[in-house]
Structure formats: C-alpha cells, structure tokens
XYZ file of C-alpha atoms in Angstrom:
672
model
C 35.195 53.247 87.866
C 33.267 50.588 89.295
C 33.102 46.932 88.357
C 29.193 46.127 88.473
C 28.514 42.394 86.274
C 30.950 39.606 85.825
C 29.497 37.367 82.753
C 31.716 34.229 81.933
C 30.694 31.749 78.589
C 33.307 28.515 78.157
C 36.008 30.377 80.195
C 37.990 27.563 81.893
C 35.633 25.312 84.228
C 32.605 27.833 83.293
C 30.724 25.923 80.173
C 27.584 27.510 81.262
C 26.881 31.508 80.967
C 27.523 32.783 84.452
C 26.665 36.246 85.667
C 28.043 37.425 88.274
C 26.091 40.599 89.962
C 29.067 42.967 91.933
C 26.878 44.961 93.795
C 27.862 47.783 96.531
C 29.697 47.002 99.396
C 31.519 43.644 100.006
C 30.873 40.970 96.824
C 33.052 37.630 97.577
C 32.844 34.209 96.567
C 33.344 30.980 99.097
C 33.586 27.475 98.359
C 36.387 24.508 98.769
C 39.447 23.718 96.789
C 39.082 23.793 93.146
C 35.505 25.261 92.644
C 36.677 27.836 90.308
C 37.725 30.575 92.739
C 40.957 31.439 91.224
C 39.090 31.171 87.646
C 36.835 34.028 88.709
C 40.517 36.039 89.361
C 42.196 34.825 86.041
C 38.408 35.684 83.866
C 38.760 39.424 85.197
C 42.672 39.600 84.460
C 42.078 37.908 81.241
C 39.500 40.369 79.923
C 41.632 43.357 81.096
C 44.299 42.352 78.534
C 46.660 39.648 79.674
C 48.902 38.906 77.487
C 50.660 35.823 79.380
C 49.072 32.398 79.100
C 51.544 31.461 81.920
C 49.766 33.703 83.905
C 46.665 31.759 83.410
C 48.050 28.558 84.619
C 47.736 27.397 81.168
C 50.296 25.775 78.736
C 48.619 27.797 75.793
C 46.182 30.484 75.716
C 43.570 28.586 74.081
C 43.970 26.366 77.019
C 41.511 28.790 78.589
C 38.468 27.305 76.758
C 36.324 24.575 78.286
C 38.166 21.334 76.983
C 35.546 19.128 78.057
C 34.652 15.912 80.337
C 33.494 12.574 80.524
C 29.163 14.443 80.170
C 30.088 17.688 78.252
C 31.868 18.281 75.209
C 35.016 21.041 74.494
C 33.738 24.199 73.300
C 35.307 25.627 70.436
C 35.087 29.326 72.002
C 34.981 31.250 75.184
C 34.345 34.731 76.534
C 34.301 36.913 79.473
C 32.577 40.249 79.894
C 32.876 42.591 82.583
C 30.471 45.443 83.067
C 31.925 49.073 84.295
C 29.790 52.153 85.488
C 31.223 55.297 84.477
C 28.569 57.398 85.900
C 31.642 59.241 86.860
C 32.909 59.728 83.268
C 36.371 59.313 83.811
C 36.822 56.619 80.802
C 39.100 57.857 77.594
C 37.187 60.357 75.224
C 36.727 57.414 72.650
C 34.881 55.124 75.572
C 33.404 58.692 77.472
C 29.943 59.183 75.558
C 28.162 55.751 77.599
C 27.453 55.871 81.581
C 28.112 52.134 81.147
C 30.933 49.959 78.953
C 30.655 46.592 78.408
C 34.357 45.174 78.130
C 34.633 41.975 76.571
C 37.381 39.381 75.165
C 36.412 36.518 72.840
C 38.927 33.993 71.646
C 38.311 31.631 69.381
C 40.535 28.310 68.561
C 43.103 28.719 66.014
C 42.268 32.133 65.297
C 43.391 34.355 68.414
C 40.978 36.875 70.783
C 39.587 39.936 69.834
C 38.561 43.445 72.404
C 35.264 44.893 72.511
C 34.087 47.709 74.154
C 29.831 48.450 74.176
C 30.431 46.101 70.972
C 32.591 47.748 69.229
C 35.909 46.078 68.356
C 39.034 47.832 69.844
C 42.810 47.295 69.989
C 44.434 45.304 72.991
C 46.170 48.921 73.585
C 42.784 50.206 74.036
C 41.599 48.428 76.662
C 45.147 48.419 78.409
C 45.057 52.223 78.663
C 40.881 52.246 79.384
C 41.826 50.303 82.634
C 45.329 52.359 83.155
C 43.617 55.486 83.219
C 41.485 53.623 86.289
C 44.918 52.888 88.145
C 44.220 48.967 87.695
C 45.014 46.466 85.069
C 45.600 42.912 84.012
C 49.216 43.112 86.061
C 47.461 45.923 88.304
C 48.772 44.759 92.762
C 45.186 45.231 93.243
C 44.465 41.777 91.913
C 45.167 39.647 94.613
C 46.132 35.617 93.519
C 47.342 32.882 96.056
C 50.631 34.451 97.639
C 50.190 37.277 96.940
C 50.302 39.021 100.493
C 53.642 37.678 101.192
C 54.837 38.488 97.459
C 53.855 42.762 98.224
C 55.657 42.141 102.044
C 58.810 40.790 100.320
C 58.861 43.043 97.343
C 61.598 45.030 96.204
C 61.659 48.958 96.149
C 60.660 49.323 92.381
C 58.017 46.861 92.863
C 56.614 48.706 95.992
C 56.826 51.868 93.777
C 54.456 50.660 91.265
C 52.171 49.712 93.733
C 52.074 53.289 95.307
C 52.313 54.752 91.364
C 48.880 52.841 90.941
C 47.761 53.601 94.318
C 48.121 57.547 93.356
C 45.966 57.027 89.994
C 49.388 58.107 87.553
C 49.915 54.394 86.293
C 48.463 55.240 83.228
C 50.947 58.255 82.832
C 53.531 56.040 82.374
C 51.872 54.090 79.753
C 50.907 56.826 77.503
C 54.372 58.255 78.228
C 55.942 55.486 76.671
C 53.979 55.131 73.691
C 55.297 59.220 73.098
C 58.684 57.576 73.393
C 57.901 55.315 70.555
C 56.567 57.771 68.606
C 59.208 60.008 69.011
C 61.644 57.238 68.096
C 59.630 56.605 64.829
C 60.020 60.567 64.362
C 64.081 60.748 64.574
C 64.163 57.169 62.560
C 62.036 59.180 59.782
C 64.173 62.318 60.358
C 67.346 60.172 59.120
C 66.044 58.554 56.562
C 64.989 62.111 55.245
C 69.329 62.870 55.195
C 69.796 59.673 53.290
C 67.261 61.206 50.237
C 69.148 64.412 50.910
C 72.272 63.034 49.851
C 70.722 60.727 47.171
C 69.635 63.658 46.039
C 73.054 65.014 45.766
C 74.055 62.466 44.068
C 71.416 63.130 41.307
C 72.435 65.893 41.057
C 76.052 65.020 39.953
C 74.245 62.530 37.577
C 72.465 65.203 36.093
C 75.195 67.623 35.712
C 76.935 64.903 33.895
C 73.867 64.171 31.603
C 73.976 67.627 30.666
C 77.674 67.965 29.200
C 76.472 65.042 26.917
C 73.649 66.969 25.512
C 75.681 69.831 24.951
C 77.823 67.357 23.078
C 74.819 65.608 21.305
C 73.917 69.731 20.592
C 77.179 69.912 18.515
C 77.175 66.239 16.868
C 73.425 67.096 15.863
C 74.692 70.068 13.547
C 77.193 68.326 11.765
C 74.748 65.144 11.102
C 71.766 68.149 9.450
C 74.932 69.172 7.241
C 75.862 65.933 5.728
C 71.974 65.330 5.738
C 71.753 68.157 3.420
C 74.276 66.714 1.167
C 72.340 63.424 1.724
C 69.146 65.787 0.378
C 71.409 67.306 -2.644
C 72.246 63.562 -3.704
C 68.277 62.583 -3.917
C 67.545 65.447 -5.892
C 69.827 64.119 -8.595
C 68.036 60.922 -8.667
C 64.908 62.041 -8.669
C 65.455 63.482 -12.276
C 66.095 60.615 -13.632
C 63.068 58.932 -12.014
C 60.805 61.643 -13.550
C 62.122 59.848 -17.209
C 61.064 56.688 -16.338
C 57.725 58.051 -14.804
C 57.387 59.198 -18.664
C 58.477 56.144 -19.897
C 55.869 54.182 -17.808
C 53.389 56.213 -18.793
C 53.982 54.872 -22.416
C 53.299 51.502 -21.661
C 50.422 52.069 -19.748
C 48.675 53.453 -22.685
C 49.989 50.663 -25.041
C 48.454 48.510 -22.148
C 44.866 50.100 -22.434
C 44.688 49.954 -26.159
C 45.388 46.009 -26.182
C 42.468 45.329 -23.565
C 40.703 47.886 -25.281
C 41.356 44.891 -28.563
C 40.406 42.092 -25.882
C 36.767 44.007 -24.767
C 36.084 43.802 -28.908
C 36.473 40.501 -29.159
C 34.602 39.617 -25.773
C 31.552 41.588 -27.071
C 31.885 39.798 -30.380
C 31.868 36.189 -28.657
C 29.061 37.378 -26.440
C 26.638 38.586 -29.626
C 27.659 35.005 -31.536
C 26.467 32.742 -27.953
C 23.115 35.532 -28.279
C 22.740 34.215 -31.688
C 22.204 31.306 -30.703
C 19.478 31.677 -27.912
C 16.613 31.509 -30.375
C 17.144 27.903 -31.299
C 17.705 26.766 -28.096
C 13.725 28.971 -27.241
C 12.737 27.117 -29.807
C 13.574 23.936 -29.454
C 12.508 24.511 -25.669
C 8.973 25.334 -27.350
C 8.313 21.534 -28.434
C 9.558 19.863 -25.522
C 6.225 20.688 -23.332
C 6.847 17.836 -21.509
C 9.962 18.860 -20.060
C 8.625 22.919 -19.459
C 9.409 23.328 -16.416
C 13.222 22.164 -16.239
C 13.495 24.329 -19.811
C 12.534 27.556 -17.886
C 14.533 26.896 -15.574
C 17.537 26.415 -18.080
C 16.098 29.945 -19.816
C 16.591 31.826 -16.254
C 20.309 30.430 -16.048
C 20.408 31.168 -19.421
C 19.095 34.937 -18.583
C 21.492 35.086 -15.260
C 24.363 34.291 -17.420
C 23.113 37.182 -19.600
C 22.749 39.625 -17.171
C 26.701 38.402 -15.524
C 27.721 39.163 -19.056
C 26.305 42.615 -19.527
C 27.360 43.558 -15.339
C 30.757 42.584 -16.738
C 30.197 45.255 -20.350
C 29.836 47.481 -17.178
C 32.353 46.702 -15.264
C 34.629 46.973 -18.186
C 33.134 50.181 -18.643
C 33.922 51.741 -15.513
C 37.284 50.180 -15.944
C 37.851 52.229 -18.694
C 36.596 54.976 -17.489
C 38.863 54.450 -14.622
C 41.328 53.844 -17.208
C 41.243 57.409 -18.683
C 40.862 59.181 -15.050
C 43.976 57.433 -14.270
C 45.486 58.764 -17.394
C 44.413 62.332 -16.763
C 45.705 62.160 -13.403
C 48.893 60.943 -15.119
C 48.622 64.179 -16.927
C 48.232 65.988 -14.000
C 51.298 64.576 -12.819
C 53.416 64.663 -15.290
C 52.557 68.584 -15.288
C 53.256 68.869 -11.608
C 56.768 67.094 -12.788
C 57.573 69.689 -15.350
C 56.914 72.418 -12.869
C 59.245 70.367 -10.222
C 61.560 70.606 -13.075
C 61.469 74.152 -13.840
C 61.367 74.756 -10.262
C 64.847 71.751 -10.052
C 66.331 73.360 -13.081
C 66.215 77.285 -11.070
C 67.820 75.703 -7.935
C 70.429 73.709 -10.064
C 71.008 77.286 -11.821
C 71.771 78.540 -8.555
C 73.814 75.457 -6.800
C 75.659 75.840 -10.172
C 76.311 79.461 -9.680
C 77.347 78.569 -5.847
C 78.954 75.836 -7.060
C 81.405 77.433 -9.183
C 81.872 80.334 -6.192
C 83.243 77.379 -4.596
C 85.209 74.956 -7.558
C 88.429 76.725 -5.670
C 87.846 74.449 -2.816
C 85.691 71.726 -4.092
C 87.390 70.643 -7.092
C 88.524 67.340 -6.437
C 85.393 66.513 -4.391
C 83.006 67.869 -7.401
C 84.980 65.273 -9.738
C 83.899 62.560 -7.274
C 80.269 63.826 -6.520
C 79.935 63.758 -9.764
C 80.983 60.238 -11.278
C 79.255 58.955 -7.797
C 75.888 60.708 -9.304
C 76.398 59.257 -12.627
C 76.658 55.613 -11.338
C 73.748 56.153 -8.840
C 72.149 56.672 -11.653
C 73.027 54.385 -13.917
C 72.262 51.744 -11.106
C 68.673 53.191 -10.115
C 67.491 53.295 -14.082
C 68.383 49.527 -14.477
C 66.975 48.717 -11.067
C 63.500 50.948 -11.943
C 63.827 48.826 -15.493
C 63.481 46.013 -14.222
C 61.183 46.378 -11.293
C 59.123 47.739 -14.055
C 59.517 44.915 -16.645
C 58.434 42.213 -13.209
C 55.457 43.968 -11.836
C 54.143 44.188 -15.585
C 54.707 40.371 -16.170
C 53.569 39.513 -12.981
C 50.424 41.880 -13.987
C 50.320 40.082 -17.201
C 50.322 36.204 -15.686
C 47.701 37.223 -12.916
C 45.043 38.580 -15.039
C 45.490 35.621 -17.742
C 45.085 32.855 -14.599
C 41.678 34.724 -13.817
C 40.669 35.069 -17.551
C 41.470 31.535 -17.775
C 39.493 29.679 -14.632
C 36.414 32.535 -15.503
C 35.780 30.552 -18.893
C 36.372 27.156 -17.526
C 33.918 27.922 -15.144
C 31.205 29.070 -17.717
C 32.385 26.162 -20.067
C 31.580 23.444 -17.223
C 28.275 24.924 -16.119
C 27.024 25.363 -19.410
C 27.769 21.340 -20.043
C 25.933 20.648 -17.433
C 22.557 22.737 -18.592
C 23.089 21.442 -21.957
C 22.847 18.214 -20.226
C 19.855 18.500 -18.563
C 17.976 19.486 -21.586
C 19.273 16.679 -23.161
C 17.825 14.566 -20.514
C 14.902 16.517 -20.597
C 14.516 16.438 -24.447
C 14.929 12.205 -23.923
C 12.299 12.423 -21.349
C 9.402 13.660 -23.464
C 8.369 9.981 -25.072
C 8.127 8.010 -21.778
C 5.425 10.639 -20.274
C 4.367 14.546 -18.982
C 5.072 15.170 -15.638
C 2.137 17.325 -13.858
C 2.924 21.044 -15.124
C -0.107 22.254 -12.627
C 1.652 20.982 -10.296
C 5.055 21.914 -10.385
C 3.638 25.565 -11.230
C 1.549 25.755 -8.116
C 5.293 24.230 -6.130
C 6.987 27.270 -7.775
C 4.435 29.793 -7.211
C 4.467 28.870 -3.353
C 8.427 28.973 -3.281
C 8.622 32.151 -4.390
C 6.032 33.630 -2.672
C 7.634 31.811 0.801
C 10.905 33.004 -0.435
C 9.468 36.771 -0.800
C 8.323 36.499 2.678
C 11.226 35.227 4.169
C 13.149 37.893 2.282
C 11.000 40.861 3.351
C 11.029 39.170 6.824
C 14.654 39.306 6.893
C 14.920 42.922 5.690
C 12.645 43.928 8.240
C 15.003 41.704 11.158
C 17.843 43.443 9.945
C 16.250 46.974 10.245
C 15.547 46.408 13.781
C 19.008 44.836 14.539
C 20.608 48.215 13.113
C 17.706 50.919 15.113
C 18.508 48.806 18.406
C 22.352 48.943 18.169
C 21.865 52.589 16.862
C 19.573 52.726 20.451
C 22.177 51.271 22.434
C 24.930 53.381 21.532
C 22.743 56.266 22.181
C 21.653 54.728 25.424
C 25.793 54.576 25.814
C 27.273 57.865 25.525
C 24.670 59.611 28.300
C 25.584 56.705 30.829
C 29.546 57.222 30.303
C 28.758 61.014 31.058
C 26.739 59.704 33.989
C 29.635 57.511 35.332
C 32.121 60.404 34.879
C 30.171 63.017 37.281
C 29.790 60.463 39.653
C 33.225 59.659 39.127
C 33.826 63.173 39.646
C 31.773 63.828 42.743
C 32.967 61.079 44.550
C 36.518 61.713 44.060
C 35.502 65.673 45.271
C 33.818 64.712 48.081
C 36.511 62.084 49.176
C 39.050 64.477 48.720
C 36.983 67.223 50.886
C 36.320 64.098 53.595
C 40.016 62.800 53.934
C 41.140 67.035 54.490
C 38.161 67.110 57.136
C 39.756 64.087 58.359
C 43.246 65.311 59.205
C 41.877 68.622 60.146
C 40.118 67.570 63.018
C 42.096 64.350 64.447
C 41.981 65.542 68.174
C 41.302 64.018 71.074
C 38.231 66.079 71.928
C 35.727 66.764 68.464
C 35.567 70.618 67.967
C 32.278 71.717 68.203
C 32.941 72.848 64.101
C 31.563 68.900 63.749
C 28.720 69.890 65.505
C 27.599 73.356 63.293
C 25.134 73.445 60.520
C 25.551 76.752 58.579
C 23.320 78.402 55.604
C 26.021 78.169 52.493
C 27.666 81.959 52.281
C 27.593 83.110 55.849
C 31.135 80.579 56.422
C 33.129 83.209 56.439
C 30.882 85.648 58.265
C 31.220 82.816 60.977
C 34.962 81.939 60.900
C 35.907 86.044 61.804
C 33.341 86.081 64.437
C 34.353 83.026 66.804
C 37.990 82.136 65.103
C 39.747 80.032 66.838
C 37.014 79.221 69.507
C 35.423 77.106 67.016
C 38.219 74.211 67.343
C 36.957 74.317 71.275
C 35.141 70.670 72.020
C 31.611 70.528 74.157
C 32.140 68.394 76.790
C 33.028 68.290 80.713
C 36.498 66.331 80.459
C 38.498 68.721 78.340
C 40.651 71.411 79.455
C 39.259 73.942 77.375
C 35.765 73.993 76.152
C 31.995 75.261 75.680
C 30.186 75.305 78.749
C 27.722 77.031 78.335
C 25.801 79.805 80.381
C 21.814 80.463 80.177
C 20.573 83.983 78.066
C 19.837 86.880 80.667
C 17.308 88.904 79.796
C 19.162 92.009 80.742
C 21.555 91.023 77.857
C 21.514 94.090 75.670
C 19.908 94.093 72.196
C 21.873 94.171 68.619
C 21.667 97.591 66.970
C 18.831 98.156 64.696
C 19.694 96.653 60.967
C 21.829 93.728 61.953
C 20.559 90.387 62.128
C 21.771 87.972 64.841
C 24.160 84.883 63.302
C 22.302 82.457 65.224
C 19.546 82.505 62.558
C 21.916 80.962 59.590
C 23.958 78.703 62.271
C 22.795 75.264 63.771
C 24.329 73.993 66.869
C 24.780 72.972 70.694
C 23.204 75.463 73.252
C 26.216 76.030 74.249
C 26.821 78.699 71.858
C 23.435 79.798 72.226
C 24.325 83.111 74.093
C 27.243 83.833 72.037
C 25.307 83.462 68.672
C 22.621 86.128 69.838
C 25.615 89.343 70.699
C 26.911 89.053 66.724
C 25.245 90.242 64.396
C 25.496 90.164 60.670
C 25.245 93.267 58.369
C 26.877 94.660 55.171
C 30.070 95.856 54.957
C 28.658 99.476 53.917
C 26.732 99.679 57.197
C 29.431 97.811 59.659
C 31.293 100.674 60.485
C 28.412 102.922 60.985
C 26.976 100.178 63.612
C 30.027 99.637 65.356
C 29.662 102.793 67.503
C 26.377 101.308 68.535
C 27.613 98.462 69.940
C 27.452 96.983 73.984
C 30.070 95.149 75.637
C 30.577 91.939 74.347
C 28.991 92.709 71.462
C 30.500 92.033 67.567
C 29.330 92.737 64.287
C 30.665 90.798 60.990
C 30.032 90.852 57.294
C 28.970 88.039 55.144
C 32.745 88.560 53.478
C 34.976 87.843 56.803
C 34.812 91.723 57.981
C 34.896 92.024 62.194
C 33.531 95.202 64.402
C 33.669 94.559 68.218
C 31.875 96.629 70.788
C 36.081 97.759 72.063
C 37.149 99.314 68.483
C 38.968 96.244 67.794
C 38.196 96.313 63.655
C 39.655 93.498 61.095
C 39.180 93.302 57.336
C 38.415 90.960 55.145
C 41.350 89.318 53.559
C 41.247 85.944 53.169
C 38.981 83.457 54.835
C 40.609 81.636 58.112
C 41.066 78.375 58.486
C 37.670 77.996 60.427
C 35.583 79.520 57.916
C 37.769 77.700 55.224
C 36.805 74.289 56.715
C 33.358 75.221 57.361
C 32.714 76.126 53.826
C 34.116 73.027 53.169
C 31.665 70.905 55.226
C 28.739 72.937 53.137
C 30.214 71.919 50.045
C 30.360 68.507 51.022
C 26.579 68.801 51.857
C 25.839 69.812 48.558
C 28.320 67.285 47.378
C 26.493 64.408 49.297
C 23.128 65.289 48.140
C 24.241 65.851 44.488
C 25.738 62.369 44.650
C 22.389 60.766 45.665
C 20.671 62.078 42.464
C 23.594 61.286 39.940
C 23.355 57.680 41.607
C 20.105 57.425 40.700
C 20.482 59.019 36.886
C 23.520 56.384 36.786
C 21.212 53.721 37.895
C 18.563 54.683 35.424
C 21.140 55.447 32.536
C 22.244 51.811 33.707
C 18.795 50.137 33.371
C 18.572 51.544 30.334
C 21.172 50.015 28.541
C 20.419 46.686 30.313
C 17.324 46.534 27.948
C 18.674 47.915 25.152
C 21.482 45.333 25.208
C 18.645 42.796 25.850
C 16.873 43.741 22.904
C 19.517 43.910 20.456
C 20.597 39.990 22.065
C 17.018 38.911 21.544
C 16.856 41.297 17.478
C 20.944 39.516 16.767
C 18.955 36.011 17.425
C 15.989 36.974 15.775
C 17.852 37.963 12.455
C 19.819 34.897 12.857
C 17.110 32.719 12.734
C 15.364 34.346 10.099
C-alpha cells in the first residue's frame, strides 16, 4: 500500500485546495518555521482517524478548520483526502475491489466529521482497520514529528515492542483481536441474560401451578352456580304463566281500542264529505270573480292538494287497519304458541309434580317456602304489569290526542289564510282587472322552467349514483391489487433477509454470482455441494481460481447434457460445470458406468452418481440447493412485483379519476 496523493481543503493554514503528489522515491517539503510543514503530518494523521484534538495542537477538533484572517473569511468546513495505491490488493475485502483507494475525512462546524472511501461513507473503525492492516495508522511510529526521534530512543520496552510489531505487520491483528474480545464479552453478557430469563420462567411456572389450582376450584363453584340457576329458572317458569294471562287481557284491550279508532275514522270521513260539499259553492264564487281568476285558481289548487292529503290520510288509515288486522292475526298466532307452550309446561309441571312428590320427604319445608315466595312474586308481577300497561295506554292516548290537535290547528290556520286571500281578491274586483294573459304566460314559463330543472336534477342524481357505483367498482380491484403487491413485497423482503443472513461472510460465495434455470437448483446443489460457498478471488484462503479447458478432457456419456447449459456464472467454474452431466433419474445408474475420472451425473431431483462409484440419493435439498431456489424465487418475485406495481398504479389512477368525476357530479347535483 503506497500513498500517491494528498489533498487539503480548508485544513488549518491550507485555505485553498492544495494537492501534494507523492511520486516514487523521496518526496519532501522544505520551508522556514511556520510555513505549515507540521500541518501536513497532522493532516495525514487526521485523515487516518486521529480522534484527539490535542494531537492536532488544537483546543477543539473544529479548530482544524481555517479560522480566517484579516484578508480571508473563516471557512465552515475542512477536508483532507489521501490517495492510496491498492494494486497489490492488500486492502480489506470491503475495499479490495479497486486498484486506487481515496480515503477522505470532512468536518463541518457543529456537525462533526465523516469518513469516506471512494465516495462511500464508512465508519472510523473501518478506516482504522484499513491502515492497521497496512501496518500504519494515526498513532504509527512511522509518522515522525518534532522530538519523535528522541522519544523513540528513550522509549520504554512496551513502546519499542509496538514499533517492532508495526514493522513486522501484525498491528492489525491486535486490533482485530481486541474487537473479537469485545464480541466474546457481549456473548457472555447475553448468556447471563438467558440464565436470568430461565429463572423468570421458573417463577412463572410456579404462578401457573397456583392458577391451575384456582381453576379447579372455579370449576367446582361453577357447578354449584348452575344448580342454583336451575332453581331460578323454575321460579321464572312459574311467573311465565301469569304473564300469559296478562297478555290475553292486553289483547282484549287492544281489540277495544281498534273499535274506538274505527269510529273516529268514520267521523273523520263524515267531516271530509261535508267539506267536499262546500267546494261547488266556492268554485261558483270563483267563476263570478273573473278579475281574481289567477288567485282563485291558486286557491283551487291549494284545496285540491288538501283533498289529496285527505285521501292520503284515508289511505294511511286503511293501511293502519290492514296492519291492525295483521297484528290481530299475529296475536292469535302468539296465543296459539302460548297455548302450545302451556301444554308443554303442563306436561313438564306434571313431571315436576311427580318428582316433587318423590322428594316431598326431603323438601317438605322448602316447598312451602317456595310456594309462598311464588305467590308473593306472582302478585307483585301482576300489579307491576297492570300499572305498566295502564301507563303505556294513557301515554299513547295523550300523544295521539296532542298530534291530532296540532294537525287540526294547522289546517284551520291554512284555511283561514286562503279565505282571507279570496276575500281580498273579491274586494279588488271593482278596482280593476289584472293582466290575466301576462300572468298565465308567466305561470306557464315558470312551470316549464320548474319541469326542466326537475329533469336536470333527476339526471344529475342518476349520474351521481352511477359515478358512486363506478367508484365502488374501481375500489375493489384497487384493494385486491394493494393486497397482492403487499404479499409479494413481504415474501421478497423475507427471502432477501434470509439470503442476507445466510451470505454474511468476509468473501462473498460464488453462489451469489450464479444464475440457475428454474428447476435445476437441486441438481446444482447436489453437484457442487459445499463448494458453492467458496468465493472467487485471489485474497480468499479457499477460493475458485479456475483453470483453462483442456482439449483432452473426457466427453460426457451420450444422453447427458452438461450442467453449464443451465447455469451462468464466473469463468472459474466453466471447466467444472462442463464435466457434470444432467440426466433423468432412470438413466443415471446405467450411464454412471461410462463416466471418466472427474466426471459426475446429477438429476433434477438431486440424485448424484460419481465416476468413482459414489452415489447419493435425492432425499432432501441441500442448503446450497435451497438457497439457489430462494434466489430463483426472488428473481421471479421481482418480475411479478414490477407487473403488480404497474397494475396497482393503473388501479390508483382509475380510482382517482372516479373520485374526481364523483366530486364534479356531486357539485353539479348540489347546484341543480
């Protein structure tokens, strides 16, 4: 690892962007005291992860930002970047994919500092481990400052040991060992926590045993409660007989009330006939009052509407009579049901009496007390029912009379107002005749406008209803599409989490770079097995290095297709895949005798036949095959998600258009 370039922006005295190119050989900076030579060393230490502001000769870490002078204003941030040559690929695996690494540190006032490697934000510990693996760092003895040579000469043995370890290139191992010790301590803490949880569960088991004993006691008490409830139901049955008698009496009262209401209806019909008889006289007077024709026509219309209301009232009364007849028939049905219930209750009473006679010796005193209580309860319930029925009857009659009085008062006021208008029209006959033709024309125009407005309102209402139905029809597919997308996203996220958990490794396995035809995951897992967990790369201790194909390689038996036809992956696996054949399960044993050294056959179900006679039957998919199947399923889900999201967007647009149309039609209906 070699430093090739140092760039400073706003760091201490370097207010302008300054680049220092570090060429092969010796690169030095010469200048008088105070020109900023020490600032360059501090910049290198700072970008390597130095966290002590005292090491930066500052009172606070933000003091490394250019604070301004008489000619230049202060800057708000400072940045130092160092470029590292990684052509030897000695960097950690996370940063070993590039030949050149650019490590930068940027600090902003009141916001702290951040580290980036090749533009990607990383942690301070990642930067420290990057330089520790290269046997350097912010506290490295290789960074010599003023007085450092004397410190090394006068150093203690442990300080000299640190210099030697860094020279040997093992300082990074100490940092990793410290991190591993911290993780082990965290695991020990978790184990202690598990023991505490086990103790808590033991206490909960004791509490559950106590609750079980309480449940047994509750069950015994529940049996006693059920027996007491049975006795209570018997008492209520005795009271039901009294309620049946009371219902019959109420039924007779209802019949009498219906007869009284029928007489009142006949009287109302007589009064209506009398009023109808007076209408011809009024019409004759209207004919004589030609000057007030329009006003009398309006009065006639009012009287006709009143007649229509009276007819509606008659129809309503007829419907009420029909309803009363239906109610009477229902009461008869209820009475028949009550008689049937009485028959059943009589049979049950006979049975209970027989049982009571059998138990008379045991419950003689109890029966006497129960009968006395039943008699008292029956008297009380009968009195209460009579009072309740009388109160309800009086309340209903009072409300009916109040309503009838209110309606008659309103009708009398309307008739008086109409008579006053007619008299005023008759009085105005002598003063002059109005323009009847103009009034008739205005009336016709008003009626036409009214009819047009009513037609438009009905059309708007129909359009509003249709728009709401369209909106309801559009919302159902939208809800189904949202549920489908949510289901696919949940499944995809679950598979991604499983794959992320299973693939956490310093070097990514070659399986991550493979694309398998659907249905051949088990075949690939059986053929390569644990070899799929090996990575591709020169830095891994166990890896796929790959070799060039040899024309002398044996050819698979006839009828076996190479596994490479169904798998796409790195070229390092090409020669291995070319020597693996895919056959049907029935042909595997027959073709296995034709295999050459290094060859093997697999079936789509996971059976394996090797050239040396080793055979594996397909029982269950291997871990590698399962992960490959999950990756294939994840790709399928991603394709389905794209189509489902497009359909969901289309559904949402349809719902939005339906809602906009509904809002517009609602406003139009309100206006009309």
